[in-house]
Short mmCIF file of C-alpha atoms and ligand atoms in Angstrom, two decimals:
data_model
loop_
_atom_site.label_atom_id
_atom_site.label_comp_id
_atom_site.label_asym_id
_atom_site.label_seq_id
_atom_site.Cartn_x
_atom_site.Cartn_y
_atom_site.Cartn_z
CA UNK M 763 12.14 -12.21 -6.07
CA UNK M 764 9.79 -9.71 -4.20
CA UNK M 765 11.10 -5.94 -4.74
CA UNK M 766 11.20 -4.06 -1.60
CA UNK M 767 8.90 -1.52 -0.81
CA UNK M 768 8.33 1.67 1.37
CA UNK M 769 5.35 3.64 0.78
CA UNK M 770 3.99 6.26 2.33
CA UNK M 771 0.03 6.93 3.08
CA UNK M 772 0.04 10.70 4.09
CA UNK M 773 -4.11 10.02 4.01
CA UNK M 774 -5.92 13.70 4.20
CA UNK M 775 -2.71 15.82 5.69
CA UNK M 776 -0.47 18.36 4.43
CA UNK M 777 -1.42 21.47 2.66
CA UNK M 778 0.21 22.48 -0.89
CA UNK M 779 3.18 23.98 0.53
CA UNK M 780 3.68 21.35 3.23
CA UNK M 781 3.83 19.05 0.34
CA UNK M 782 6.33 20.66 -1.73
CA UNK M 783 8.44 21.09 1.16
CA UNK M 784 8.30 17.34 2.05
CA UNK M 785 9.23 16.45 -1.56
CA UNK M 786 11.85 18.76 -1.65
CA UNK M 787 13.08 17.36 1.20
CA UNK M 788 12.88 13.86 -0.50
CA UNK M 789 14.67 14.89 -3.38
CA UNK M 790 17.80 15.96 -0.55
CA UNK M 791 17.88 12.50 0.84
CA UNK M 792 19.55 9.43 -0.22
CA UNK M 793 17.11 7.28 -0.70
CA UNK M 794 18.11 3.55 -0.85
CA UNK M 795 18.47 2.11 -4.87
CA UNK M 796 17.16 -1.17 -3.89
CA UNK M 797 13.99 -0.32 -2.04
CA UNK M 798 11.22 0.82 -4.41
CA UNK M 799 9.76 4.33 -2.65
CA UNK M 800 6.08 5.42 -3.16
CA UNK M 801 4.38 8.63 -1.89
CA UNK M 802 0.80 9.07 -1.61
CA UNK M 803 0.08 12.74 -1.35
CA UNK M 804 -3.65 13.77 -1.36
CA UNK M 805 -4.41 13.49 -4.84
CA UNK M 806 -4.54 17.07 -5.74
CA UNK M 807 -0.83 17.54 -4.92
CA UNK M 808 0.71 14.70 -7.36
CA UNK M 809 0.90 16.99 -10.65
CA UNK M 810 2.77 19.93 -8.04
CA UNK M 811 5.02 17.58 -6.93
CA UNK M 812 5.60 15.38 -9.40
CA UNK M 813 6.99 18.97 -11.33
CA UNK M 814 9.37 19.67 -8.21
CA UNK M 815 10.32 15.83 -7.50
CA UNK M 816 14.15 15.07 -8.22
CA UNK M 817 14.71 12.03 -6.08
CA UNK M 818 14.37 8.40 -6.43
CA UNK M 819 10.82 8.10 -5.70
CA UNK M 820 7.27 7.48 -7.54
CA UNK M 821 4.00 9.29 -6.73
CA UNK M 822 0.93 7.50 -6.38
CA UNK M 823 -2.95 8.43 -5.31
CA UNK M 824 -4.45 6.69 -2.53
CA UNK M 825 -7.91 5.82 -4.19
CA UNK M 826 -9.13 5.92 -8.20
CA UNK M 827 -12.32 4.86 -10.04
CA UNK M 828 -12.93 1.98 -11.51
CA UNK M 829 -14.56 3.86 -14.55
CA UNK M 830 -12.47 5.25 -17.35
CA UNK M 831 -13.99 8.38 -17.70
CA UNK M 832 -17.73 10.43 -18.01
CA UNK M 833 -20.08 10.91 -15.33
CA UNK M 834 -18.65 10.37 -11.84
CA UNK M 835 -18.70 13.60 -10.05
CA UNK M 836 -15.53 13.35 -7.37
CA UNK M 837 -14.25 10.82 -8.79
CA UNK M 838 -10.65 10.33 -10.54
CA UNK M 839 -9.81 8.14 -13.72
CA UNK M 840 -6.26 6.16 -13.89
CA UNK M 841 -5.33 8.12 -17.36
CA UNK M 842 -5.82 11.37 -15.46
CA UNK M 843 -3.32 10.22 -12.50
CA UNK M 844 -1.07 9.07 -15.22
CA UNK M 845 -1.39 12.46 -16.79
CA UNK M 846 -0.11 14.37 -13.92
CA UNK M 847 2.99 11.72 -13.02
CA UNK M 848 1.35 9.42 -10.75
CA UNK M 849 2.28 5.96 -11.17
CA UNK M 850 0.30 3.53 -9.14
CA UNK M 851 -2.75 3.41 -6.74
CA UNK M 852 -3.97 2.18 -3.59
CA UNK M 853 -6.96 -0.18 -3.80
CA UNK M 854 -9.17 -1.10 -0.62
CA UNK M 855 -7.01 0.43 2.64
CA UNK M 856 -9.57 -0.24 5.23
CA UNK M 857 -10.31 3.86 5.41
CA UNK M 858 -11.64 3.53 2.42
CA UNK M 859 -13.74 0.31 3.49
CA UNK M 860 -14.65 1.51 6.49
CA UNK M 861 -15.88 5.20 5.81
CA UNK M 862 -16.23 4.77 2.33
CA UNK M 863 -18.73 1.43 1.98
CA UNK M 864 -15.94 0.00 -0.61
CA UNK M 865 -17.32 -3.33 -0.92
CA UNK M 866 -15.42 -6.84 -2.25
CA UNK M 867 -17.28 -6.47 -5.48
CA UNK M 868 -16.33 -2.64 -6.05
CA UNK M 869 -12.69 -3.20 -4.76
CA UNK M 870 -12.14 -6.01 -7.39
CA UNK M 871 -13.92 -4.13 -10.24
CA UNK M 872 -10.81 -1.93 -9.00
CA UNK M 873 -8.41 -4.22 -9.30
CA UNK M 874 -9.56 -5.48 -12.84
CA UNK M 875 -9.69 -1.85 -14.36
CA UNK M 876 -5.93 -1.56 -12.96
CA UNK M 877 -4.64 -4.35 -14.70
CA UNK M 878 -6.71 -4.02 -17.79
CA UNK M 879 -4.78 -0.64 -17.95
CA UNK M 880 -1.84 -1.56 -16.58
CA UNK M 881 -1.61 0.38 -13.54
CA UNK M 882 0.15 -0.94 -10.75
CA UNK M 883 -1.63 -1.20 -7.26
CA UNK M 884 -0.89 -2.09 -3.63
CA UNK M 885 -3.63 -4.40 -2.42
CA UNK M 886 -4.77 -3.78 1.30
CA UNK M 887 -5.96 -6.21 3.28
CA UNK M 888 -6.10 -6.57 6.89
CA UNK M 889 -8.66 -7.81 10.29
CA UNK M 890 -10.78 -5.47 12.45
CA UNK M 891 -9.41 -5.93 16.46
CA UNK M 892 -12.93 -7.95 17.06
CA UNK M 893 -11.69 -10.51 14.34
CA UNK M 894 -7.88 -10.26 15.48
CA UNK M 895 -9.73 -10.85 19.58
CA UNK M 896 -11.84 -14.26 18.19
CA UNK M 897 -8.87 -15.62 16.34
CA UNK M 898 -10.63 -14.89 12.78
CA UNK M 899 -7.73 -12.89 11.61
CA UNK M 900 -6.39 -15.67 8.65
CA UNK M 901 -9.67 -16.67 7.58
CA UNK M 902 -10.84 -12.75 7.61
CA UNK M 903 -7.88 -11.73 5.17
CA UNK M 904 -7.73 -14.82 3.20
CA UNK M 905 -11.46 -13.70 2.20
CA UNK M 906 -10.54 -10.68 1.15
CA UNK M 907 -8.07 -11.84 -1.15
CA UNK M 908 -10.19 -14.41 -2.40
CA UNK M 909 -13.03 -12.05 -2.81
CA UNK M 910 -11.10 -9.33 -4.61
CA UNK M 911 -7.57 -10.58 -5.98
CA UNK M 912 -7.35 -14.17 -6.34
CA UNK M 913 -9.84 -14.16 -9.05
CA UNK M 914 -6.39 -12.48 -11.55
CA UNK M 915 -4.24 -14.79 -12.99
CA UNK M 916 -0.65 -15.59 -12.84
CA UNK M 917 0.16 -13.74 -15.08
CA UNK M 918 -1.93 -10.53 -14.43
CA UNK M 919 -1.00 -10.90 -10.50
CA UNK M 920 2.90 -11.37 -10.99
CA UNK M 921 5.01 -8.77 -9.82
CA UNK M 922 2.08 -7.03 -7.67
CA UNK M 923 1.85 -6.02 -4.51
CA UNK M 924 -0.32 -6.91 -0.87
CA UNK M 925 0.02 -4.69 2.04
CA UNK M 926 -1.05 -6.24 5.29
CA UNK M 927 -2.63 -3.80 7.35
CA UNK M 928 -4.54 -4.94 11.04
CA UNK M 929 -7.11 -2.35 11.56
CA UNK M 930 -6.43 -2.25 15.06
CA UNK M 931 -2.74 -1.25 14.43
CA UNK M 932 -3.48 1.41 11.90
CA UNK M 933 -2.88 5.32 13.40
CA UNK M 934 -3.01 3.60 16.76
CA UNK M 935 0.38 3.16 17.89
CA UNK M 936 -0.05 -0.24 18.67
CA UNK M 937 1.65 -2.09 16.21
CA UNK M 938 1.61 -5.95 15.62
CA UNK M 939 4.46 -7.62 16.52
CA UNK M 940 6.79 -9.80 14.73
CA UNK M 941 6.05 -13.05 15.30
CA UNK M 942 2.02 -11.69 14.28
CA UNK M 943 3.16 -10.00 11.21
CA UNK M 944 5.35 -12.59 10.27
CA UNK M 945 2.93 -15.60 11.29
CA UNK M 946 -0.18 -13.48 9.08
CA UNK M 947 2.67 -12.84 5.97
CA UNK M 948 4.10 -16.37 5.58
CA UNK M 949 0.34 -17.53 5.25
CA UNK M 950 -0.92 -15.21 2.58
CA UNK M 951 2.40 -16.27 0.93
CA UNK M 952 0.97 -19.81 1.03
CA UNK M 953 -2.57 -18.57 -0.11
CA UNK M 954 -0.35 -16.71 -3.02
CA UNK M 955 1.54 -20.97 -3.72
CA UNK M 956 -1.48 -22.56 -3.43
CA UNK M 957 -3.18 -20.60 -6.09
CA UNK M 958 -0.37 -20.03 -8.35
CA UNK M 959 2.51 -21.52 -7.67
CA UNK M 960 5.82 -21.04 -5.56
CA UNK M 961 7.54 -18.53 -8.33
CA UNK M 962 4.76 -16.30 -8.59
CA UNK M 963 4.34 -16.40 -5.03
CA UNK M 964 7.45 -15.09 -4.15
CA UNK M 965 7.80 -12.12 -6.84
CA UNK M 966 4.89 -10.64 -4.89
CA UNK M 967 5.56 -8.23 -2.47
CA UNK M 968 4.07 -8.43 0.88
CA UNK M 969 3.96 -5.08 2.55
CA UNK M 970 3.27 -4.74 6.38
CA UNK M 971 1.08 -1.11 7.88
CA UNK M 972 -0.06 0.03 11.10
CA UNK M 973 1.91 2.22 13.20
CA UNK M 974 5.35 1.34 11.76
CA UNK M 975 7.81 4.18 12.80
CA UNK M 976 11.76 4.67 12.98
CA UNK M 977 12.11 2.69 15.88
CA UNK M 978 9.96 -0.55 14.92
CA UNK M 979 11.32 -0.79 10.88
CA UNK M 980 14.06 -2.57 11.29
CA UNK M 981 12.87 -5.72 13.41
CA UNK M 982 9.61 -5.65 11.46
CA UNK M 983 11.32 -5.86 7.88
CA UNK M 984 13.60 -8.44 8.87
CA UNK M 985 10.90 -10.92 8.78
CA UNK M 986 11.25 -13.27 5.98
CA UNK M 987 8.22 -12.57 4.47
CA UNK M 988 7.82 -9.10 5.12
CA UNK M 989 8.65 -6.89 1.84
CA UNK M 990 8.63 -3.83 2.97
CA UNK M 991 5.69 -1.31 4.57
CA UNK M 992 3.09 1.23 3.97
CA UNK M 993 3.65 3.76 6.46
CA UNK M 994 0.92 6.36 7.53
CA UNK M 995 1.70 8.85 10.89
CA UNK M 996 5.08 8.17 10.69
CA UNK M 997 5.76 9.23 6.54
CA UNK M 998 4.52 12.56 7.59
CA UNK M 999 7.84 13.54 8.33
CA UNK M 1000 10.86 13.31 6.07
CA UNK M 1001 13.37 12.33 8.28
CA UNK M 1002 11.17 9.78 10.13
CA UNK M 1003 10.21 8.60 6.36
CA UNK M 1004 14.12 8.08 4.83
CA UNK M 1005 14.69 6.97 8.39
CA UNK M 1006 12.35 3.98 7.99
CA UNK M 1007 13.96 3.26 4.22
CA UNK M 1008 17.21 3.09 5.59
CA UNK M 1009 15.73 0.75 8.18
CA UNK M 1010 16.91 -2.13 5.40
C1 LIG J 1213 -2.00 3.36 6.96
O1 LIG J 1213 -3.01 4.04 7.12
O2 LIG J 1213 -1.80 2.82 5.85
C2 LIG J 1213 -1.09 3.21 8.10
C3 LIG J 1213 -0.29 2.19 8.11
O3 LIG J 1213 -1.15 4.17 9.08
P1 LIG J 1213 -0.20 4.30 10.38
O4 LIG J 1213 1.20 3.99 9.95
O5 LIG J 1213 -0.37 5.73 10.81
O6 LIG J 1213 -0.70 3.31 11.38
#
């Protein structure tokens, strides 16, 4: 069965001592056992928080390379991130696509140095509004699955994780609504049979992001094949945060 996720993107905010406040205002709430919680601080802050974090919740970094280590000035090797506590990695938000040029090719070089390391990742995916306005949006994403993740195996892809995010609904406050998140969900599920097989399908968890807040949570995650979320604006705040954990 797919676990359920809440993870926050908190994308190039906070300051050092914002951050430690946040987390120690994590480790004061009660998070829910059953939903698995990720935080993605700006990757300088994992090793400070991960030394003040007491709650129930795993730190992750938002991009890594796809090189194990030497010459790559910026850039930040999965054994180092494991080294300071983080746990798992975002590969190919559309930020990162967008402003970034991170192409199919490089995202899935991503995705292979991950699993040959054993790191776990949360795959985005999601359509520009031009796409979503021509009616491209299932083709668009199934391409980028295809592209970057479909190429694992069962094996290597069960128990891993796709967040959904429409480009148009990302820091917009427009967010999709259920019957669009739901409709876009149930078919990368089927993408996910088709290519492996019903069991494998449904041990991966399908995340939804883009503008989901306090108020939207609830109705969003009781979609059948919505696993959870990756929240950006709205995991900025602690209470809004636990608030959208609690949501299940
Ligand atoms: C995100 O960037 O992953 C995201 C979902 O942002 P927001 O919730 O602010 O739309």
């Amino acid at each position: 069965m797919a676990q359920k996720i809440v993870a926050g993107n908190w994308k190039m905010n906070h300051d050092l001592e914002q951050s430690l406040q946040l987390t120690e205002e994590l480790n004061a709430k009660q998070l829910d056992e059953d939903v698995r919680v990720i935080i993605f601080p700006p990757a300088l802050f994992v090793q400070p928080m991960s030394a003040l974090k007491e709650g129930d919740f795993e730190l992750g970094v938002q991009n890594f390379s796809q090189n194990t280590d030497g010459a790559y000035t910026g850039e930040i090797s999965i054994s180092q991130v494991e080294s300071v506590g983080g746990t798992v990695g975002l590969i190919g938000h559309s930020e990162r696509r967008a402003y970034h040029a991170e192409s199919s090719e490089l995202l899935k070089s991503k995705v292979d140095h991950a699993v040959a390391n054993n790191f776990d990742f949360i795959f985005c995916c999601g359509e520009p509004l031009s796409v979503r306005e021509s009616g491209g949006e299932l083709a668009f994403v199934k391409k980028q699955l295809q592209e970057s993740l479909f190429h694992l195996t069962a094996n290597q892809i069960d128990g891993g994780v796709i967040a959904y995010e429409p480009v148009w609904a990302i820091g917009t406050g427009v967010t999709a609504s259920v019957e669009q998140a739901e409709d876009m969900h149930k078919n990368i599920r089927s993408w996910l049979v088709e290519v492996y097989g019903t069991a494998v399908a449904n041990n991966i968890s399908i995340l939804y992001g883009g503008s989901c807040k306090p108020s939207n949570a609830k109705e969003l995650f009781s979609c059948p094949n919505v696993d959870g979320g990756l929240i950006g604006g709205a995991s900025l705040k602690a209470t809004d945060f636990s608030a959208i954990i609690q949501s299940y």
